Coordinates of C-alpha atoms in Angstrom, one line a residue:
X1 CA 22.4 -46.5 28.2
X2 CA 21.9 -50.0 26.6
X3 CA 20.0 -52.4 28.9
X4 CA 21.5 -55.8 29.1
X5 CA 18.7 -58.3 29.4
X6 CA 20.1 -60.4 32.2
X7 CA 16.6 -61.4 33.4
X8 CA 13.4 -61.9 31.3
X9 CA 10.4 -59.9 31.7
X10 CA 7.1 -61.6 32.4
X11 CA 5.6 -61.5 29.1
X12 CA 1.7 -60.8 29.4
X13 CA 1.3 -57.6 31.4
X14 CA -0.8 -56.0 28.6
X15 CA -2.7 -59.0 27.7
X16 CA -3.8 -59.6 31.4
X17 CA -5.2 -56.0 31.5
X18 CA -7.0 -56.5 28.0
X19 CA -8.4 -59.7 29.1
X20 CA -10.0 -58.0 32.3
X21 CA -11.3 -55.3 30.3
X22 CA -12.7 -57.5 27.6
X23 CA -14.6 -59.4 30.2
X24 CA -16.0 -56.3 31.6
X25 CA -17.3 -55.2 28.3
X26 CA -19.1 -58.5 27.8
X27 CA -20.7 -58.1 31.4
X28 CA -21.8 -54.7 30.1
X29 CA -23.6 -56.3 27.3
X30 CA -25.3 -58.6 29.8
X31 CA -26.4 -55.7 31.8
X32 CA -27.8 -54.0 28.7
X33 CA -29.8 -57.2 27.8
X34 CA -31.2 -57.5 31.4
X35 CA -32.2 -53.5 31.2
X36 CA -34.0 -54.2 27.8
X37 CA -35.7 -57.3 29.3
X38 CA -36.9 -55.3 32.4
X39 CA -38.4 -52.6 30.2
X40 CA -40.2 -55.1 27.9
X41 CA -41.3 -56.9 31.1
X42 CA -42.9 -53.6 32.6
X43 CA -44.7 -52.9 29.3
X44 CA -46.0 -56.5 29.3
X45 CA -47.1 -56.3 33.0
X46 CA -49.0 -53.1 32.3
X47 CA -51.0 -54.8 29.5
X48 CA -52.5 -57.7 31.4
X49 CA -54.8 -58.2 34.3
X50 CA -56.6 -60.8 36.2
X51 CA -55.1 -64.5 36.4
X52 CA -52.4 -63.5 34.0
X53 CA -50.8 -60.9 36.2
X54 CA -49.1 -63.3 38.5
X55 CA -47.4 -65.4 36.0
X56 CA -46.3 -62.4 33.9
X57 CA -45.0 -60.7 37.1
X58 CA -42.9 -63.7 37.9
X59 CA -41.8 -64.5 34.3
X60 CA -38.3 -63.0 34.1
X61 CA -37.3 -63.7 37.8
X62 CA -35.2 -66.6 37.0
X63 CA -33.5 -65.0 33.9
X64 CA -32.7 -61.8 35.9
X65 CA -31.2 -63.7 38.7
X66 CA -29.2 -65.9 36.6
X67 CA -27.9 -62.9 34.8
X68 CA -27.0 -61.0 37.9
X69 CA -25.0 -64.0 39.0
X70 CA -23.1 -64.2 35.7
X71 CA -22.2 -60.6 35.9
X72 CA -21.0 -60.9 39.5
X73 CA -18.9 -63.9 38.7
X74 CA -17.4 -62.4 35.6
X75 CA -16.6 -59.1 37.2
X76 CA -14.9 -61.0 40.0
X77 CA -12.9 -63.0 37.6
X78 CA -11.9 -59.9 35.7
X79 CA -10.8 -58.3 39.0
X80 CA -8.7 -61.2 39.9
X81 CA -6.9 -61.2 36.6
X82 CA -6.4 -57.4 37.0
X83 CA -4.9 -58.1 40.5
X84 CA -2.4 -60.5 38.9
X85 CA -1.7 -58.0 36.3
X86 CA -0.8 -55.3 39.0
X87 CA 1.5 -58.0 40.4
X88 CA 3.1 -58.7 37.1
X89 CA 3.6 -54.8 36.7
X90 CA 5.3 -54.8 40.1
X91 CA 7.5 -57.6 39.1
X92 CA 8.5 -56.2 35.7
X93 CA 8.8 -52.4 36.6
X94 CA 7.7 -51.2 40.0
X95 CA 9.2 -53.3 42.9
X96 CA 12.1 -51.6 44.8
X97 CA 12.7 -54.2 47.5
X98 CA 13.6 -56.6 45.8
X99 CA 14.3 -54.7 42.7
X100 CA 12.1 -55.3 39.5
X101 CA 13.3 -56.9 36.4
X102 CA 13.8 -53.6 34.7
X103 CA 15.9 -52.3 37.8
X104 CA 17.9 -55.5 38.0
X105 CA 18.7 -55.3 34.3
X106 CA 19.6 -51.5 34.8
X107 CA 21.9 -52.4 37.6
X108 CA 23.6 -55.0 35.4
X109 CA 24.0 -52.6 32.5
X110 CA 25.5 -50.0 35.0
X111 CA 27.9 -52.8 36.1
X112 CA 29.1 -53.5 32.5
X113 CA 29.4 -49.7 31.8
X114 CA 31.7 -49.3 34.8
X115 CA 33.6 -52.7 34.1
X116 CA 32.2 -53.9 37.3
X117 CA 34.5 -51.7 39.4
X118 CA 37.7 -53.1 37.8
X119 CA 40.4 -50.7 36.7
X120 CA 43.4 -51.5 34.5
X121 CA 46.7 -50.9 36.3
X122 CA 49.1 -48.8 34.5
X123 CA 52.4 -50.9 34.1
X124 CA 54.6 -47.9 33.7
X125 CA 56.2 -46.0 30.9
X126 CA 58.3 -48.8 29.4
X127 CA 56.8 -52.1 30.6
X128 CA 58.2 -55.5 29.6
X129 CA 55.8 -57.9 28.0
X130 CA 55.6 -59.8 31.2
X131 CA 54.5 -56.6 33.1
X132 CA 51.9 -55.8 30.5
X133 CA 50.5 -59.3 30.5
X134 CA 50.1 -59.3 34.3
X135 CA 48.4 -55.8 34.4
X136 CA 46.1 -57.2 31.7
X137 CA 45.4 -60.4 33.8
X138 CA 44.9 -58.5 36.9
X139 CA 42.3 -56.3 35.3
X140 CA 40.4 -59.5 33.8
X141 CA 40.6 -61.1 37.1
X142 CA 39.0 -58.1 38.8
X143 CA 36.5 -57.7 36.0
X144 CA 35.4 -61.2 36.3
X145 CA 35.2 -61.3 40.1
X146 CA 33.0 -58.1 40.1
X147 CA 30.8 -59.5 37.4
X148 CA 30.3 -62.8 39.3
X149 CA 29.6 -60.9 42.6
X150 CA 27.1 -58.6 41.1
X151 CA 25.3 -61.4 39.2
X152 CA 25.2 -63.3 42.3
X153 CA 23.5 -60.4 44.2
X154 CA 21.1 -59.7 41.4
X155 CA 20.2 -63.4 41.1
X156 CA 19.4 -63.5 44.9
X157 CA 17.1 -60.5 44.4
X158 CA 15.5 -62.2 41.3
X159 CA 14.8 -65.4 43.4
X160 CA 13.1 -63.2 45.9
X161 CA 11.1 -61.3 43.0
X162 CA 10.1 -64.7 41.6
X163 CA 8.8 -66.0 44.9
X164 CA 6.6 -62.8 45.5
X165 CA 5.1 -63.3 42.0
X166 CA 4.5 -67.0 42.7
X167 CA 2.8 -65.9 45.8
X168 CA 0.5 -63.6 44.0
X169 CA -0.3 -66.3 41.6
X170 CA -1.2 -68.6 44.3
X171 CA -3.3 -66.0 46.1
X172 CA -5.2 -65.4 42.8
X173 CA -5.7 -69.0 42.2
X174 CA -7.2 -69.5 45.7
X175 CA -9.4 -66.4 45.0
X176 CA -10.8 -67.9 41.8
X177 CA -11.3 -71.2 43.6
X178 CA -13.3 -69.7 46.5
X179 CA -15.1 -67.1 44.6
X180 CA -16.3 -63.7 45.7
X181 CA -16.2 -64.1 49.5
X182 CA -16.2 -60.8 51.4
X183 CA -12.6 -61.2 52.5
X184 CA -11.4 -61.7 48.8
X185 CA -13.7 -58.7 47.6
X186 CA -12.1 -56.5 50.3
X187 CA -8.5 -57.6 49.1
X188 CA -9.4 -56.7 45.6
X189 CA -10.9 -53.4 46.7
X190 CA -8.0 -52.4 48.7
X191 CA -5.7 -53.2 45.7
X192 CA -8.0 -51.1 43.2
X193 CA -8.6 -54.1 41.1
X194 CA -12.4 -54.0 41.6
X195 CA -14.4 -51.5 39.5
X196 CA -16.1 -48.6 41.6
X197 CA -19.4 -49.9 40.9
X198 CA -18.6 -53.0 43.0
X199 CA -20.3 -51.4 45.9
X200 CA -23.7 -51.8 43.9
X201 CA -22.7 -55.1 42.2
X202 CA -21.9 -56.8 45.5
X203 CA -24.5 -55.0 48.0
X204 CA -23.7 -57.6 50.8
X205 CA -20.0 -56.9 51.0
X206 CA -18.7 -54.4 53.5
X207 CA -15.9 -52.2 52.1
X208 CA -16.0 -49.8 55.0
X209 CA -12.7 -49.0 56.6
X210 CA -10.6 -49.4 53.5
X211 CA -9.1 -46.3 52.0
X212 CA -10.2 -46.0 48.5
X213 CA -7.1 -46.3 46.1
X214 CA -6.2 -43.2 44.2
X215 CA -6.6 -45.2 40.9
X216 CA -10.1 -46.2 42.0
X217 CA -11.1 -42.6 42.8
X218 CA -10.2 -41.5 39.4
X219 CA -12.0 -44.5 38.0
X220 CA -15.0 -43.6 40.0
X221 CA -15.4 -40.1 38.8
X222 CA -14.8 -41.2 35.1
X223 CA -17.4 -43.9 35.5
X224 CA -20.2 -41.6 36.8
X225 CA -19.3 -39.0 34.1
X226 CA -19.8 -41.6 31.5
X227 CA -23.1 -42.7 32.9
X228 CA -25.5 -39.7 32.8
X229 CA -28.2 -41.6 34.3
X230 CA -26.2 -42.2 37.6
X231 CA -24.4 -38.9 37.6
X232 CA -27.1 -36.6 38.9
X233 CA -28.6 -39.2 41.2
X234 CA -25.8 -41.7 42.0
X235 CA -26.9 -44.9 43.9
X236 CA -26.9 -44.6 47.6
X237 CA -24.0 -47.0 47.8
X238 CA -21.7 -44.5 46.0
X239 CA -22.5 -41.6 48.6
X240 CA -19.7 -42.5 51.1
X241 CA -17.2 -43.1 48.1
X242 CA -18.0 -39.5 46.7
X243 CA -17.7 -37.8 50.0
X244 CA -14.4 -39.4 50.5
X245 CA -12.9 -38.1 47.1
X246 CA -10.1 -35.6 47.3
X247 CA -11.1 -31.9 46.8
X248 CA -9.8 -31.7 43.2
X249 CA -11.8 -34.9 42.0
X250 CA -14.9 -33.9 44.0
X251 CA -14.9 -30.5 42.4
X252 CA -14.5 -32.1 38.9
X253 CA -17.5 -34.5 39.9
X254 CA -19.6 -31.6 41.1
X255 CA -19.0 -29.6 38.0
X256 CA -20.0 -32.7 35.8
X257 CA -23.1 -33.1 38.0
X258 CA -24.0 -29.6 37.5
X259 CA -23.7 -29.6 33.7
X260 CA -25.8 -32.8 33.5
X261 CA -28.6 -31.2 35.7
X262 CA -28.6 -28.2 33.4
X263 CA -28.9 -30.6 30.4
X264 CA -31.8 -32.4 32.0
X265 CA -33.5 -29.2 32.9
X266 CA -33.2 -28.1 29.1
X267 CA -30.9 -25.2 30.0
X268 CA -28.1 -27.0 28.1
X269 CA -28.3 -29.1 25.0
X270 CA -27.4 -32.7 25.4
X271 CA -24.4 -32.1 23.2
X272 CA -23.3 -28.6 24.3
X273 CA -19.9 -28.4 25.8
X274 CA -19.6 -25.5 28.1
X275 CA -16.6 -23.1 27.6
X276 CA -14.0 -22.4 30.2
X277 CA -15.7 -19.2 31.5
X278 CA -19.1 -21.1 32.0
X279 CA -17.4 -23.8 33.8
X280 CA -15.6 -21.2 36.0
X281 CA -19.2 -19.9 36.7
X282 CA -20.3 -23.4 37.8
X283 CA -17.2 -23.8 40.1
X284 CA -17.5 -20.3 41.6
X285 CA -21.3 -20.7 42.2
X286 CA -20.7 -24.2 43.8
X287 CA -18.1 -22.6 46.1
X288 CA -20.9 -20.3 47.5
X289 CA -22.4 -23.5 48.9
X290 CA -25.0 -24.3 46.4
X291 CA -25.5 -28.0 45.2
X292 CA -25.4 -29.2 41.5
X293 CA -29.1 -29.3 41.6
X294 CA -29.4 -25.8 43.0
X295 CA -27.3 -24.4 40.1
X296 CA -30.3 -25.0 38.0
X297 CA -32.4 -22.7 40.0
X298 CA -29.5 -20.0 39.9
X299 CA -29.2 -20.4 36.1
X300 CA -32.9 -19.7 35.6
X301 CA -32.7 -16.8 38.0
X302 CA -29.9 -15.2 36.1
X303 CA -30.8 -16.4 32.7
X304 CA -27.8 -18.2 32.1
X305 CA -27.4 -20.2 28.8
X306 CA -24.6 -21.6 26.7
X307 CA -23.8 -18.1 25.3
X308 CA -24.1 -15.9 28.5
X309 CA -20.5 -15.4 28.9
X310 CA -19.4 -14.9 25.1
X311 CA -19.0 -11.2 25.8
X312 CA -16.3 -11.9 28.3
X313 CA -14.4 -14.4 25.9
X314 CA -12.5 -11.5 24.0
X315 CA -11.6 -9.6 27.2
X316 CA -8.4 -9.6 29.1
X317 CA -9.0 -11.6 32.3
X318 CA -7.0 -10.8 35.5
X319 CA -7.0 -13.3 38.6
X320 CA -6.6 -12.5 42.2
X321 CA -4.5 -15.0 44.2
X322 CA -7.7 -16.7 45.5
X323 CA -8.8 -17.2 41.9
X324 CA -11.5 -14.5 41.6
X325 CA -11.7 -13.2 37.9
X326 CA -11.5 -9.4 36.9
X327 CA -12.2 -8.2 33.4
X328 CA -10.6 -5.2 31.7
X329 CA -13.2 -2.8 30.3
X330 CA -12.2 -1.2 26.9
X331 CA -15.6 0.6 26.0
X332 CA -18.3 2.3 27.5
X333 CA -21.0 0.8 25.5
X334 CA -20.9 -2.7 27.1
X335 CA -19.4 -1.8 30.5
X336 CA -22.5 -2.5 32.5
X337 CA -22.9 -5.9 30.7
X338 CA -19.3 -6.7 31.7
X339 CA -19.8 -5.7 35.2
X340 CA -22.8 -7.8 35.7
X341 CA -21.1 -10.8 34.0
X342 CA -18.2 -10.5 36.1
X343 CA -20.2 -10.5 39.4
X344 CA -22.2 -13.5 38.0
X345 CA -19.2 -15.6 37.0
X346 CA -17.6 -15.1 40.2
X347 CA -20.8 -16.7 41.9
X348 CA -22.7 -13.5 42.5
X349 CA -26.3 -12.6 41.8
X350 CA -26.4 -9.4 39.5
X351 CA -30.3 -9.8 39.1
X352 CA -30.7 -9.1 42.8
X353 CA -28.1 -6.0 42.8
X354 CA -29.9 -2.7 42.7
X355 CA -26.8 -0.6 42.2
X356 CA -26.2 -1.2 38.6
X357 CA -29.4 0.4 37.5
X358 CA -29.7 3.1 40.2
X359 CA -26.0 4.2 39.6
X360 CA -26.7 4.6 36.0
X361 CA -24.7 7.8 35.7
X362 CA -21.5 5.6 36.2
X363 CA -22.3 3.9 32.9
X364 CA -23.8 6.7 31.0
X365 CA -20.8 9.2 31.3
X366 CA -18.2 8.4 33.8
X367 CA -16.8 5.3 32.2
X368 CA -16.3 7.2 29.0
X369 CA -14.6 10.0 30.9
X370 CA -12.0 7.9 32.6
X371 CA -11.3 5.8 29.4
X372 CA -11.1 8.8 27.2
X373 CA -8.7 10.7 29.3
X374 CA -6.1 8.0 29.5
X375 CA -7.4 6.1 32.6
X376 CA -8.3 2.3 32.9
X377 CA -11.2 0.5 34.3
X378 CA -11.4 -3.3 35.5
X379 CA -14.8 -4.9 36.3
X380 CA -14.6 -6.6 39.8
X381 CA -16.5 -9.6 41.3
X382 CA -18.3 -7.4 43.6
X383 CA -20.2 -5.9 40.7
X384 CA -18.4 -2.8 40.6
X385 CA -15.5 -1.2 38.6
X386 CA -12.0 -0.3 39.8
X387 CA -10.2 2.6 38.2
X388 CA -7.1 4.5 38.0
X389 CA -5.5 7.4 36.0
X390 CA -6.9 10.0 33.7
X391 CA -6.2 13.7 33.4
X392 CA -6.0 16.3 36.4
X393 CA -9.8 16.7 36.2
X394 CA -10.5 12.9 36.8
X395 CA -7.7 13.0 39.6
X396 CA -10.0 15.5 41.4
X397 CA -12.5 12.8 41.9
X398 CA -10.2 10.6 43.9
X399 CA -9.1 11.6 47.3
X400 CA -6.8 9.9 49.9
X401 CA -6.6 6.2 49.0
X402 CA -9.3 6.2 46.6
X403 CA -13.1 7.2 46.3
X404 CA -16.1 5.5 45.1
X405 CA -18.7 7.4 42.8
X406 CA -21.7 5.4 42.0
X407 CA -20.3 2.0 40.7
X408 CA -16.6 3.2 40.1
X409 CA -14.1 3.1 42.7
X410 CA -11.3 5.3 41.6
X411 CA -7.8 4.7 43.2
X412 CA -5.6 7.8 43.7
X413 CA -2.7 8.1 41.4
X414 CA -1.9 8.8 37.8
X415 CA 0.8 6.2 36.7
X416 CA 2.2 6.0 33.3
X417 CA 0.4 2.7 32.6
X418 CA -2.7 2.8 34.7
X419 CA -4.1 -0.7 33.3
X420 CA -0.9 -2.5 34.3
X421 CA -0.9 -0.7 37.7
X422 CA -4.4 -2.0 38.4
X423 CA -3.5 -5.6 37.0
X424 CA -0.5 -5.5 39.4
X425 CA -2.7 -4.8 42.3
X426 CA -5.2 -7.5 41.5
X427 CA -2.5 -10.0 41.0
X428 CA -1.0 -9.2 44.3
X429 CA -4.4 -9.6 46.2
X430 CA -3.1 -6.8 48.5
X431 CA -4.9 -3.5 49.6
X432 CA -2.7 -0.9 47.8
X433 CA -3.3 1.5 50.6
X434 CA -1.9 -0.9 53.4
X435 CA 1.7 -1.6 54.3
X436 CA 3.5 -4.1 52.3
X437 CA 3.9 -6.5 55.2
X438 CA 0.1 -6.2 56.3
X439 CA -1.3 -9.3 55.0
X440 CA -4.6 -8.8 56.8
X441 CA -5.9 -6.1 54.5
X442 CA -6.6 -7.7 51.3
X443 CA -7.9 -6.3 48.0
X444 CA -10.9 -8.3 48.5
X445 CA -11.8 -6.8 51.8
X446 CA -11.2 -3.3 50.3
X447 CA -13.5 -4.0 47.2
X448 CA -16.2 -5.2 49.7
X449 CA -15.9 -1.9 51.6
X450 CA -16.2 0.0 48.5
X451 CA -19.1 -2.0 47.1
X452 CA -21.1 -0.9 50.1
X453 CA -20.5 2.6 49.2
X454 CA -22.0 1.8 45.8
X455 CA -24.9 0.4 47.5
X456 CA -25.3 3.7 49.4
X457 CA -25.1 5.8 46.2
X458 CA -27.9 3.6 44.8
X459 CA -30.0 3.9 48.1
X460 CA -29.9 7.8 48.3
X461 CA -29.4 8.9 44.8
X462 CA -26.5 11.1 43.5
X463 CA -27.5 14.6 44.9
X464 CA -28.6 13.2 48.3
X465 CA -25.8 10.9 49.1
X466 CA -23.2 13.6 48.2
X467 CA -25.0 15.9 50.6
X468 CA -25.2 13.3 53.2
X469 CA -21.6 12.1 53.0
X470 CA -20.3 15.7 53.2
X471 CA -22.3 16.4 56.3
X472 CA -21.2 13.1 57.9
X473 CA -17.7 14.3 57.0
X474 CA -17.9 17.8 58.3
X475 CA -18.2 19.5 61.6
X476 CA -19.5 23.2 61.4
X477 CA -18.0 25.3 64.1
X478 CA -18.7 28.9 65.1
X479 CA -15.4 30.7 64.9
X480 CA -13.9 34.0 64.3
X481 CA -13.4 37.3 66.4
X482 CA -16.2 39.8 67.5
X483 CA -18.5 40.7 64.7
X484 CA -16.5 38.5 62.3
X485 CA -17.5 35.2 63.6
X486 CA -19.2 32.7 61.2
X487 CA -19.8 28.9 60.9
X488 CA -16.9 27.3 59.3
X489 CA -16.4 23.7 58.2
X490 CA -13.9 21.6 59.9
X491 CA -13.0 17.9 58.7
X492 CA -14.5 15.2 60.9
X493 CA -12.6 12.0 61.8
X494 CA -13.6 9.4 59.2
X495 CA -14.0 7.0 62.1
X496 CA -17.2 9.0 63.2
X497 CA -18.7 8.8 59.6
X498 CA -21.8 6.6 59.7
X499 CA -21.3 5.8 56.0
X500 CA -17.9 4.5 56.4
X501 CA -18.9 2.6 59.6
X502 CA -21.5 0.9 57.5
X503 CA -19.0 -0.1 54.8
X504 CA -16.8 -1.4 57.5
X505 CA -13.9 0.7 58.8
X506 CA -11.3 -2.0 59.1
X507 CA -12.0 -3.3 55.5
X508 CA -11.6 0.1 54.2
X509 CA -8.2 0.4 56.0
X510 CA -9.2 2.9 58.7
X511 CA -7.3 2.7 61.9
X512 CA -10.0 3.4 64.6

C-alpha cells in the first residue's frame, strides 16, 4: 500500500545515534591515552628514588583526574543524545498511544484506499442525468466528510505525539544543564541509554533496583566479549549485572569467558576459533557446575585442544530431547576413541573411567561382530555403546529388554533398519522398554543403569562377572524323585540380584 505522507517524520534519528557513537569513540581514545600515560608513569616511577620519588608519583594526577572528568561528561552527553534518539524513534515509528508518524500515515493511506468509508449509490438501471449527478454529489460529500473526520482525528493524535517529543526534548535539555546527577543517571540507565560500563565510569551512582533493559543486557555481553582484559575477571561492579542476565545470555558469556581462559592458559591460540563441537563441550562441562576458570583444569586433565573433537566432525550426531549428544559408530577401528570423545563432549571425564580399557574385548571383536552382521552401534554420553540388530547369533546375546556386554548395551530386537530404530529411541528420550505413557523412565536413566553394568564388567573381568551374574540370577534346588533327585537351576527374581540392585532397579525398569 502506498503511504500518503500526511505528517512529516522527525528527520535526524540516525544522525542522533551516530553522534552518540562518535562521542563514545572519542572517549575511548581518551581512555587509551590515559592508559598509556599510566603505563609510562609506572616505568618512570620505578626508575627514580629519593627526593624525586614524591614529585614523580604525583606528576600525572591532575591529568588523569581531568581526563576522567572529560570522559564522564562526554559519556553522559552521548547518553542524553541517545535518550532523545530513542524518543525520536518512538515518535517516528514505535508509539501506539498516540500512534507514531508511520502509523498515522498508514491510517490515512488506509482511509484513502477505502474512500474514507464513502460508497457510491447506484442510481438505478436507467437514471436521469439529475439522478446520476445527485448520486455522484452524495458520494463526494460522504468522501469529503470522512476525509475531514479522519484528518481531524489523526491531527489530534499528532498534537499529542508532538507534545510527548517536546517533553522528551525538555527533559534532555534539563539533564544536560544539570549534568550527571544520580537521578539523571538512573533515568538514562532505566532507558538503556547509558553504556553497561557506566557502573564503573560513575562509581558513586546507585543503579540498584532498576531492571537492566534487554538492549543493555545484550550490550553488556558484547562489551565484555570485545574486551578480553575484562572478560575473564570483570570489575566487581559488573558482578551483579552479570548474575542478572537471562540464562541464554549468561551461557553465551560463560562460554566466551571459558574460551578466553583457555587462551590465557595457552590451551588455545589467541586467534583460534573453536568449532561447534568444541563449544558444545564447553557448554556441557559448564552445565556440570564447573566455572570458566575450572574449564582450564578440565581441559588439561582430558588433554583437550583445538583439534580434540575433529574425529566427531564427520560422524552423524543424534540428540536426545535434553540436548545430550550421541554419535553413530561406523567402524571398529576408532570405536573406543568415539566412545571416549562422546563421553567427554557431554561433560564427562573419560580419563577417570576404567571401563574403556578393562572392557577391551568390546572394542577388540564385539564392535566388528555387530557392525558386520547388519547391526548398528551408537556411542552414548555415559561412555558406553548402545546397539541393536545383527544376525541370530548376535540376537542370542540380548535377552529381555536388553543386555550389557562390557561397554555394549544391546537392545533386544532385529528391525529392518537398526540404526534408524536407535535414532528414533534417542530422539524420543524414552526408555524403549517402558510403556508409552510412562514419562518417568527415560532413556537417560536406562543408560545410567547399563553404564553401571559396564563398570561391573570392568571390575570383575569377563569370566568372573559372567559367573557372578549367573550365580546371582539362579537358585539351585534339589528336585526329582527317589534316586533321580539332582540340583536343578531355577531363575531367581531379578529384584534379588545384587548387581541389578547396584545398577538401580527402578532406573533399569524393574518393578520391585
